[in-house]
Amino acid sequence: MSISYHLDQLPSNVLSLSGYDFFQFIRTTLGEPEAKLLNKISVKTTSSLLLIEDPLDIFNQDIDDEELDTLKEQLCFKMKNDKFLIKPGVTYGFVSLKQALKENLNQQLKHSTKRKQQKQNVNTSSISSLSTPIQEVTTSSLSLSEHKSHVLNLIKKWCNENKESLSLDSFQLEEGIDFTLNIDFEQNSVAQATIKCKCGKVISLCKNNQKIQVSNFYKHPQTIGCSRMQEIKKAQKQIILQQQLQSTISVSQFPASQSCVSPMQIRTDEAINTSAAPNINLVPTSQSKNNAKRRIVSEPERSFSTKRSRT
């Protein structure tokens, strides 16, 4: 039985063979020495055989191995100059086997690709068959003005609920000033809405239960890239600074308390108190001392004069 016959009848699982099954396949297809050679160089799976470029190249290396020398004698011719020439049939066998394995691999890849395409076509056809009733269900029953009013109310509510988290005392996004709302109806009366921020960013709005949702837009003002939001915060800070400045000026201009006493009033009170005080005559200290001396001297003189008069 020729090698080509075996290669035309490759097993269906040939690409996943490994270990004993792989070597048994090599023995049947190429021969026992070829199987031993692949085992010697640790090629033990079909995928490894496909990845290795030439398993016979091992004979061109200067390797000292008795088992490898034995395989070389079986698979090669020894020339007169003591060199070895690989037998052409051995080389052809490996080349043919690898080519057959690659063709088998390509066929399997083509089959898998076709299967994927068929599945995709089936899914596409099933979706297209269901597209009409789905469109009928999702057809909007709200008018353009109702959609617009619904969106604006949602934005107003969000601004009121998030002004504290955004560090803003008063926060309200107004249509035509801070953003532009665009709502259109398609041919199947499905509402499509977008919001264009003043910074230039366009946000597509999604729908839930036939109503437009604004959750996609809420994320944008909280990002650093929204220049309009930065302008709003800057204007808010300027207003706060102006209010603080006005309050400071008003406090500095407030009149002084009337309970404070002026220096003129103090001098007037002192003058009044001085005029009202009683006039007390004080004897000088020197005069009081002289009077005391006079009293001390007059006492002996008085007694002497009394004695003289008695005599």
C-alpha positions as a Markdown table, in Angstrom:
| # | Residue | x | y | z |
|---|---|---|---|---|
| 1 | Met | 0.0 | 0.0 | 0.0 |
| 2 | Ser | 1.6 | 3.3 | -1.1 |
| 3 | Ile | 2.0 | 6.4 | 1.0 |
| 4 | Ser | -0.2 | 8.5 | -1.2 |
| 5 | Tyr | -3.1 | 6.0 | -0.6 |
| 6 | His | -2.7 | 6.5 | 3.1 |
| 7 | Leu | -2.5 | 10.2 | 2.8 |
| 8 | Asp | -5.8 | 10.2 | 0.9 |
| 9 | Gln | -7.4 | 8.3 | 3.7 |
| 10 | Leu | -6.4 | 10.4 | 6.7 |
| 11 | Pro | -8.5 | 9.9 | 9.8 |
| 12 | Ser | -11.0 | 12.6 | 10.7 |
| 13 | Asn | -9.2 | 13.3 | 14.0 |
| 14 | Val | -5.7 | 13.3 | 12.5 |
| 15 | Leu | -5.0 | 16.9 | 13.5 |
| 16 | Ser | -5.7 | 16.1 | 17.2 |
| 17 | Leu | -3.6 | 13.0 | 17.5 |
| 18 | Ser | -1.0 | 12.7 | 20.3 |
| 19 | Gly | 1.1 | 10.2 | 22.1 |
| 20 | Tyr | 0.6 | 6.5 | 21.2 |
| 21 | Asp | -2.1 | 7.3 | 18.6 |
| 22 | Phe | 0.2 | 9.8 | 16.9 |
| 23 | Phe | 3.1 | 7.4 | 16.7 |
| 24 | Gln | 0.9 | 4.6 | 15.6 |
| 25 | Phe | -0.3 | 6.8 | 12.8 |
| 26 | Ile | 3.3 | 7.6 | 11.8 |
| 27 | Arg | 4.2 | 3.9 | 11.8 |
| 28 | Thr | 1.3 | 3.1 | 9.5 |
| 29 | Thr | 1.9 | 6.0 | 7.2 |
| 30 | Leu | 5.8 | 6.4 | 7.1 |
| 31 | Gly | 7.3 | 3.5 | 9.0 |
| 32 | Glu | 8.9 | 2.4 | 12.3 |
| 33 | Pro | 12.2 | 4.3 | 12.0 |
| 34 | Glu | 10.4 | 7.6 | 11.2 |
| 35 | Ala | 8.2 | 7.1 | 14.3 |
| 36 | Lys | 11.3 | 6.5 | 16.5 |
| 37 | Leu | 13.0 | 9.6 | 15.0 |
| 38 | Leu | 10.0 | 11.8 | 15.9 |
| 39 | Asn | 9.9 | 10.3 | 19.4 |
| 40 | Lys | 13.6 | 10.9 | 19.7 |
| 41 | Ile | 13.3 | 14.6 | 18.9 |
| 42 | Ser | 10.2 | 14.9 | 21.1 |
| 43 | Val | 7.7 | 15.5 | 18.3 |
| 44 | Lys | 4.7 | 13.7 | 19.9 |
| 45 | Thr | 1.6 | 15.5 | 18.4 |
| 46 | Thr | 0.3 | 16.3 | 14.9 |
| 47 | Ser | 0.4 | 20.0 | 15.7 |
| 48 | Ser | 4.1 | 19.7 | 16.6 |
| 49 | Leu | 4.9 | 18.0 | 13.4 |
| 50 | Leu | 3.2 | 20.8 | 11.4 |
| 51 | Leu | 5.2 | 23.5 | 13.3 |
| 52 | Ile | 8.6 | 21.9 | 12.9 |
| 53 | Glu | 10.2 | 22.8 | 9.6 |
| 54 | Asp | 12.2 | 19.6 | 8.9 |
| 55 | Pro | 12.5 | 16.7 | 11.4 |
| 56 | Leu | 15.3 | 15.2 | 9.3 |
| 57 | Asp | 17.6 | 18.2 | 9.8 |
| 58 | Ile | 18.7 | 16.6 | 13.1 |
| 59 | Phe | 21.0 | 14.4 | 11.0 |
| 60 | Asn | 23.0 | 17.4 | 9.8 |
| 61 | Gln | 24.0 | 18.2 | 13.4 |
| 62 | Asp | 27.1 | 16.9 | 15.0 |
| 63 | Ile | 25.4 | 15.0 | 17.9 |
| 64 | Asp | 27.0 | 12.1 | 19.8 |
| 65 | Asp | 24.1 | 9.7 | 20.4 |
| 66 | Glu | 24.0 | 6.0 | 19.8 |
| 67 | Glu | 20.3 | 5.8 | 19.2 |
| 68 | Leu | 20.4 | 8.7 | 16.8 |
| 69 | Asp | 23.4 | 7.0 | 15.0 |
| 70 | Thr | 21.3 | 3.8 | 14.6 |
| 71 | Leu | 18.4 | 5.8 | 13.1 |
| 72 | Lys | 20.8 | 7.6 | 10.8 |
| 73 | Glu | 22.0 | 4.2 | 9.4 |
| 74 | Gln | 18.4 | 3.2 | 8.8 |
| 75 | Leu | 17.2 | 6.4 | 7.2 |
| 76 | Cys | 20.3 | 7.5 | 5.3 |
| 77 | Phe | 23.0 | 6.2 | 2.9 |
| 78 | Lys | 26.6 | 6.1 | 4.1 |
| 79 | Met | 28.8 | 7.6 | 1.4 |
| 80 | Lys | 32.4 | 6.7 | 0.7 |
| 81 | Asn | 33.7 | 9.8 | 2.4 |
| 82 | Asp | 31.9 | 8.7 | 5.6 |
| 83 | Lys | 29.1 | 11.2 | 5.1 |
| 84 | Phe | 25.4 | 10.4 | 5.2 |
| 85 | Leu | 22.8 | 11.1 | 2.6 |
| 86 | Ile | 19.1 | 11.0 | 3.6 |
| 87 | Lys | 17.2 | 8.5 | 1.5 |
| 88 | Pro | 14.9 | 10.3 | -1.0 |
| 89 | Gly | 11.9 | 8.3 | 0.0 |
| 90 | Val | 12.2 | 9.3 | 3.6 |
| 91 | Thr | 12.4 | 12.9 | 2.7 |
| 92 | Tyr | 9.5 | 12.6 | 0.3 |
| 93 | Gly | 7.4 | 10.8 | 3.0 |
| 94 | Phe | 7.7 | 13.6 | 5.5 |
| 95 | Val | 7.1 | 16.3 | 2.9 |
| 96 | Ser | 4.0 | 14.5 | 1.6 |
| 97 | Leu | 2.6 | 13.9 | 5.0 |
| 98 | Lys | 3.0 | 17.5 | 6.1 |
| 99 | Gln | 1.4 | 18.7 | 2.9 |
| 100 | Ala | -1.5 | 16.4 | 3.4 |
| 101 | Leu | -2.0 | 17.5 | 7.0 |
| 102 | Lys | -1.9 | 21.2 | 6.0 |
| 103 | Glu | -4.5 | 20.6 | 3.3 |
| 104 | Asn | -6.7 | 18.8 | 5.9 |
| 105 | Leu | -6.3 | 21.8 | 8.2 |
| 106 | Asn | -7.3 | 24.3 | 5.5 |
| 107 | Gln | -10.4 | 22.2 | 4.7 |
| 108 | Gln | -11.5 | 22.2 | 8.3 |
| 109 | Leu | -11.0 | 25.9 | 8.6 |
| 110 | Lys | -13.1 | 26.5 | 5.5 |
| 111 | His | -15.9 | 24.3 | 6.9 |
| 112 | Ser | -15.8 | 26.1 | 10.2 |
| 113 | Thr | -16.0 | 29.5 | 8.4 |
| 114 | Lys | -19.0 | 28.3 | 6.3 |
| 115 | Arg | -20.7 | 27.2 | 9.4 |
| 116 | Lys | -20.2 | 30.5 | 11.1 |
| 117 | Gln | -21.5 | 32.3 | 8.0 |
| 118 | Gln | -24.6 | 30.1 | 7.9 |
| 119 | Lys | -25.3 | 30.8 | 11.6 |
| 120 | Gln | -24.9 | 34.5 | 11.0 |
| 121 | Asn | -27.3 | 34.3 | 8.0 |
| 122 | Val | -29.8 | 32.4 | 10.1 |
| 123 | Asn | -29.6 | 34.9 | 12.9 |
| 124 | Thr | -29.9 | 37.8 | 10.5 |
| 125 | Ser | -32.9 | 36.3 | 8.7 |
| 126 | Ser | -34.6 | 35.6 | 12.1 |
| 127 | Ile | -34.0 | 39.2 | 13.2 |
| 128 | Ser | -35.3 | 40.7 | 10.0 |
| 129 | Ser | -38.4 | 38.5 | 10.2 |
| 130 | Leu | -39.1 | 39.9 | 13.6 |
| 131 | Ser | -38.1 | 43.5 | 12.9 |
| 132 | Thr | -41.6 | 44.5 | 11.7 |
| 133 | Pro | -43.6 | 43.6 | 14.8 |
| 134 | Ile | -40.8 | 45.0 | 17.0 |
| 135 | Gln | -41.0 | 48.3 | 15.2 |
| 136 | Glu | -44.8 | 48.4 | 15.6 |
| 137 | Val | -44.4 | 47.8 | 19.4 |
| 138 | Thr | -41.8 | 50.5 | 19.8 |
| 139 | Thr | -43.7 | 53.1 | 17.8 |
| 140 | Ser | -44.0 | 56.3 | 19.9 |
| 141 | Ser | -47.4 | 57.5 | 20.9 |
| 142 | Leu | -46.1 | 60.8 | 22.3 |
| 143 | Ser | -46.1 | 64.0 | 20.2 |
| 144 | Leu | -43.0 | 66.1 | 19.6 |
| 145 | Ser | -44.0 | 68.7 | 22.2 |
| 146 | Glu | -44.7 | 66.0 | 24.8 |
| 147 | His | -41.3 | 64.4 | 24.2 |
| 148 | Lys | -39.6 | 67.8 | 24.5 |
| 149 | Ser | -41.5 | 68.7 | 27.7 |
| 150 | His | -40.6 | 65.3 | 29.2 |
| 151 | Val | -36.9 | 65.8 | 28.5 |
| 152 | Leu | -36.8 | 69.4 | 29.8 |
| 153 | Asn | -38.5 | 68.4 | 33.0 |
| 154 | Leu | -36.0 | 65.6 | 33.5 |
| 155 | Ile | -33.1 | 68.0 | 33.1 |
| 156 | Lys | -34.7 | 70.6 | 35.5 |
| 157 | Lys | -35.2 | 67.9 | 38.1 |
| 158 | Trp | -31.6 | 66.7 | 37.8 |
| 159 | Cys | -30.2 | 70.2 | 38.2 |
| 160 | Asn | -32.2 | 70.7 | 41.4 |
| 161 | Glu | -31.1 | 67.4 | 42.8 |
| 162 | Asn | -27.4 | 67.8 | 42.0 |
| 163 | Lys | -26.6 | 71.4 | 42.6 |
| 164 | Glu | -25.1 | 70.7 | 46.0 |
| 165 | Ser | -22.9 | 67.9 | 44.7 |
| 166 | Leu | -21.7 | 70.3 | 42.0 |
| 167 | Ser | -21.0 | 73.0 | 44.6 |
| 168 | Leu | -23.5 | 75.4 | 43.1 |
| 169 | Asp | -26.0 | 77.5 | 45.0 |
| 170 | Ser | -28.3 | 78.0 | 42.0 |
| 171 | Phe | -28.0 | 75.7 | 39.1 |
| 172 | Gln | -30.3 | 75.4 | 36.1 |
| 173 | Leu | -29.5 | 74.4 | 32.5 |
| 174 | Glu | -31.7 | 76.3 | 30.0 |
| 175 | Glu | -32.5 | 75.3 | 26.5 |
| 176 | Gly | -31.1 | 77.7 | 23.9 |
| 177 | Ile | -28.6 | 79.0 | 26.4 |
| 178 | Asp | -26.7 | 76.0 | 27.7 |
| 179 | Phe | -27.8 | 73.3 | 25.3 |
| 180 | Thr | -29.9 | 72.6 | 22.1 |
| 181 | Leu | -32.4 | 69.8 | 22.1 |
| 182 | Asn | -33.2 | 68.1 | 18.8 |
| 183 | Ile | -36.0 | 65.5 | 18.5 |
| 184 | Asp | -37.1 | 64.0 | 15.2 |
| 185 | Phe | -39.4 | 61.2 | 14.1 |
| 186 | Glu | -38.3 | 58.5 | 11.7 |
| 187 | Gln | -40.5 | 56.9 | 9.1 |
| 188 | Asn | -41.8 | 54.4 | 11.6 |
| 189 | Ser | -42.6 | 57.2 | 14.0 |
| 190 | Val | -39.8 | 56.3 | 16.4 |
| 191 | Ala | -38.4 | 59.3 | 18.2 |
| 192 | Gln | -34.7 | 60.0 | 17.9 |
| 193 | Ala | -33.2 | 62.7 | 20.2 |
| 194 | Thr | -29.9 | 64.4 | 20.6 |
| 195 | Ile | -28.6 | 67.2 | 22.9 |
| 196 | Lys | -25.9 | 69.5 | 21.7 |
| 197 | Cys | -24.1 | 71.2 | 24.6 |
| 198 | Lys | -22.8 | 74.7 | 24.2 |
| 199 | Cys | -19.3 | 73.4 | 24.4 |
| 200 | Gly | -20.0 | 71.6 | 21.1 |
| 201 | Lys | -20.5 | 68.0 | 22.4 |
| 202 | Val | -23.4 | 66.1 | 20.8 |
| 203 | Ile | -25.0 | 63.4 | 23.0 |
| 204 | Ser | -27.4 | 60.8 | 21.6 |
| 205 | Leu | -30.3 | 60.0 | 24.0 |
| 206 | Cys | -31.7 | 56.5 | 24.5 |
| 207 | Lys | -35.3 | 55.5 | 25.0 |
| 208 | Asn | -37.1 | 53.4 | 27.6 |
| 209 | Asn | -40.7 | 52.4 | 27.3 |
| 210 | Gln | -41.3 | 54.8 | 24.4 |
| 211 | Lys | -39.9 | 57.7 | 26.4 |
| 212 | Ile | -36.6 | 59.5 | 25.8 |
| 213 | Gln | -34.1 | 59.1 | 28.6 |
| 214 | Val | -31.5 | 61.8 | 29.5 |
| 215 | Ser | -29.0 | 59.6 | 31.5 |
| 216 | Asn | -26.4 | 59.9 | 28.7 |
| 217 | Phe | -26.5 | 63.7 | 29.0 |
| 218 | Tyr | -26.2 | 63.8 | 32.8 |
| 219 | Lys | -22.6 | 62.4 | 32.5 |
| 220 | His | -21.4 | 65.1 | 30.2 |
| 221 | Pro | -21.6 | 68.2 | 32.5 |
| 222 | Gln | -19.8 | 66.3 | 35.2 |
| 223 | Thr | -16.7 | 65.8 | 33.0 |
| 224 | Ile | -13.7 | 68.0 | 32.8 |
| 225 | Gly | -14.1 | 68.4 | 29.1 |
| 226 | Cys | -17.4 | 70.4 | 29.3 |
| 227 | Ser | -16.3 | 74.0 | 29.0 |
| 228 | Arg | -19.8 | 75.3 | 29.4 |
| 229 | Met | -20.0 | 73.8 | 32.9 |
| 230 | Gln | -16.7 | 75.4 | 33.8 |
| 231 | Glu | -18.1 | 78.8 | 32.7 |
| 232 | Ile | -21.1 | 78.3 | 34.9 |
| 233 | Lys | -19.0 | 77.5 | 37.9 |
| 234 | Lys | -16.7 | 80.5 | 37.2 |
| 235 | Ala | -19.7 | 82.8 | 37.0 |
| 236 | Gln | -21.1 | 81.4 | 40.3 |
| 237 | Lys | -17.8 | 82.2 | 42.0 |
| 238 | Gln | -17.8 | 85.7 | 40.7 |
| 239 | Ile | -21.3 | 86.3 | 42.1 |
| 240 | Ile | -20.3 | 85.0 | 45.5 |
| 241 | Leu | -17.2 | 87.3 | 45.6 |
| 242 | Gln | -19.3 | 90.3 | 44.6 |
| 243 | Gln | -21.8 | 89.6 | 47.4 |
| 244 | Gln | -19.0 | 89.2 | 49.9 |
| 245 | Leu | -17.5 | 92.5 | 48.8 |
| 246 | Gln | -20.8 | 94.4 | 49.0 |
| 247 | Ser | -21.4 | 93.0 | 52.6 |
| 248 | Thr | -17.9 | 94.2 | 53.6 |
| 249 | Ile | -18.5 | 97.7 | 52.2 |
| 250 | Ser | -21.8 | 98.1 | 54.0 |
| 251 | Val | -20.3 | 97.1 | 57.4 |
| 252 | Ser | -17.5 | 99.6 | 57.0 |
| 253 | Gln | -20.0 | 102.5 | 56.3 |
| 254 | Phe | -22.2 | 101.8 | 59.4 |
| 255 | Pro | -22.3 | 104.9 | 61.8 |
| 256 | Ala | -20.6 | 104.7 | 65.2 |
| 257 | Ser | -22.6 | 104.0 | 68.3 |
| 258 | Gln | -24.2 | 106.9 | 70.0 |
| 259 | Ser | -23.3 | 105.7 | 73.4 |
| 260 | Cys | -19.7 | 106.7 | 72.9 |
| 261 | Val | -18.8 | 110.0 | 74.8 |
| 262 | Ser | -16.9 | 112.6 | 72.9 |
| 263 | Pro | -13.8 | 114.4 | 74.4 |
| 264 | Met | -15.7 | 117.8 | 74.4 |
| 265 | Gln | -18.4 | 116.2 | 76.5 |
| 266 | Ile | -15.9 | 114.9 | 79.0 |
| 267 | Arg | -14.3 | 118.3 | 79.4 |
| 268 | Thr | -17.7 | 119.9 | 79.9 |
| 269 | Asp | -18.6 | 117.4 | 82.6 |
| 270 | Glu | -15.3 | 118.0 | 84.4 |
| 271 | Ala | -16.0 | 121.8 | 84.5 |
| 272 | Ile | -19.4 | 121.3 | 85.9 |
| 273 | Asn | -18.1 | 119.0 | 88.6 |
| 274 | Thr | -15.4 | 121.4 | 89.6 |
| 275 | Ser | -17.8 | 124.4 | 90.0 |
| 276 | Ala | -20.2 | 122.3 | 92.1 |
| 277 | Ala | -17.6 | 121.1 | 94.6 |
| 278 | Pro | -17.5 | 123.0 | 98.1 |
| 279 | Asn | -14.8 | 125.6 | 98.8 |
| 280 | Ile | -12.6 | 124.2 | 101.6 |
| 281 | Asn | -9.8 | 126.4 | 103.1 |
| 282 | Leu | -6.8 | 124.5 | 104.0 |
| 283 | Val | -4.2 | 125.9 | 106.4 |
| 284 | Pro | -0.7 | 125.8 | 105.0 |
| 285 | Thr | 1.7 | 123.4 | 106.8 |
| 286 | Ser | 4.3 | 126.1 | 107.6 |
| 287 | Gln | 1.7 | 128.3 | 109.4 |
| 288 | Ser | 0.5 | 125.4 | 111.5 |
| 289 | Lys | 4.0 | 124.7 | 112.7 |
| 290 | Asn | 4.6 | 128.3 | 113.8 |
| 291 | Asn | 1.4 | 128.3 | 115.8 |
| 292 | Ala | 2.5 | 125.2 | 117.6 |
| 293 | Lys | 5.8 | 126.8 | 118.6 |
| 294 | Arg | 4.1 | 129.9 | 119.9 |
| 295 | Arg | 2.0 | 127.8 | 122.1 |
| 296 | Ile | 5.0 | 125.9 | 123.5 |
| 297 | Val | 6.9 | 129.1 | 124.4 |
| 298 | Ser | 4.0 | 130.9 | 125.9 |
| 299 | Glu | 3.4 | 128.4 | 128.6 |
| 300 | Pro | 6.6 | 129.0 | 130.8 |
| 301 | Glu | 6.4 | 132.7 | 130.2 |
| 302 | Arg | 2.9 | 132.7 | 131.5 |
| 303 | Ser | 3.9 | 130.9 | 134.7 |
| 304 | Phe | 6.8 | 133.2 | 135.3 |
| 305 | Ser | 4.7 | 136.3 | 135.0 |
| 306 | Thr | 2.2 | 134.9 | 137.5 |
| 307 | Lys | 4.9 | 134.3 | 140.1 |
| 308 | Arg | 6.3 | 137.8 | 139.7 |
| 309 | Ser | 3.0 | 139.3 | 140.2 |
| 310 | Arg | 2.4 | 137.5 | 143.5 |
| 311 | Thr | 5.6 | 138.7 | 145.0 |
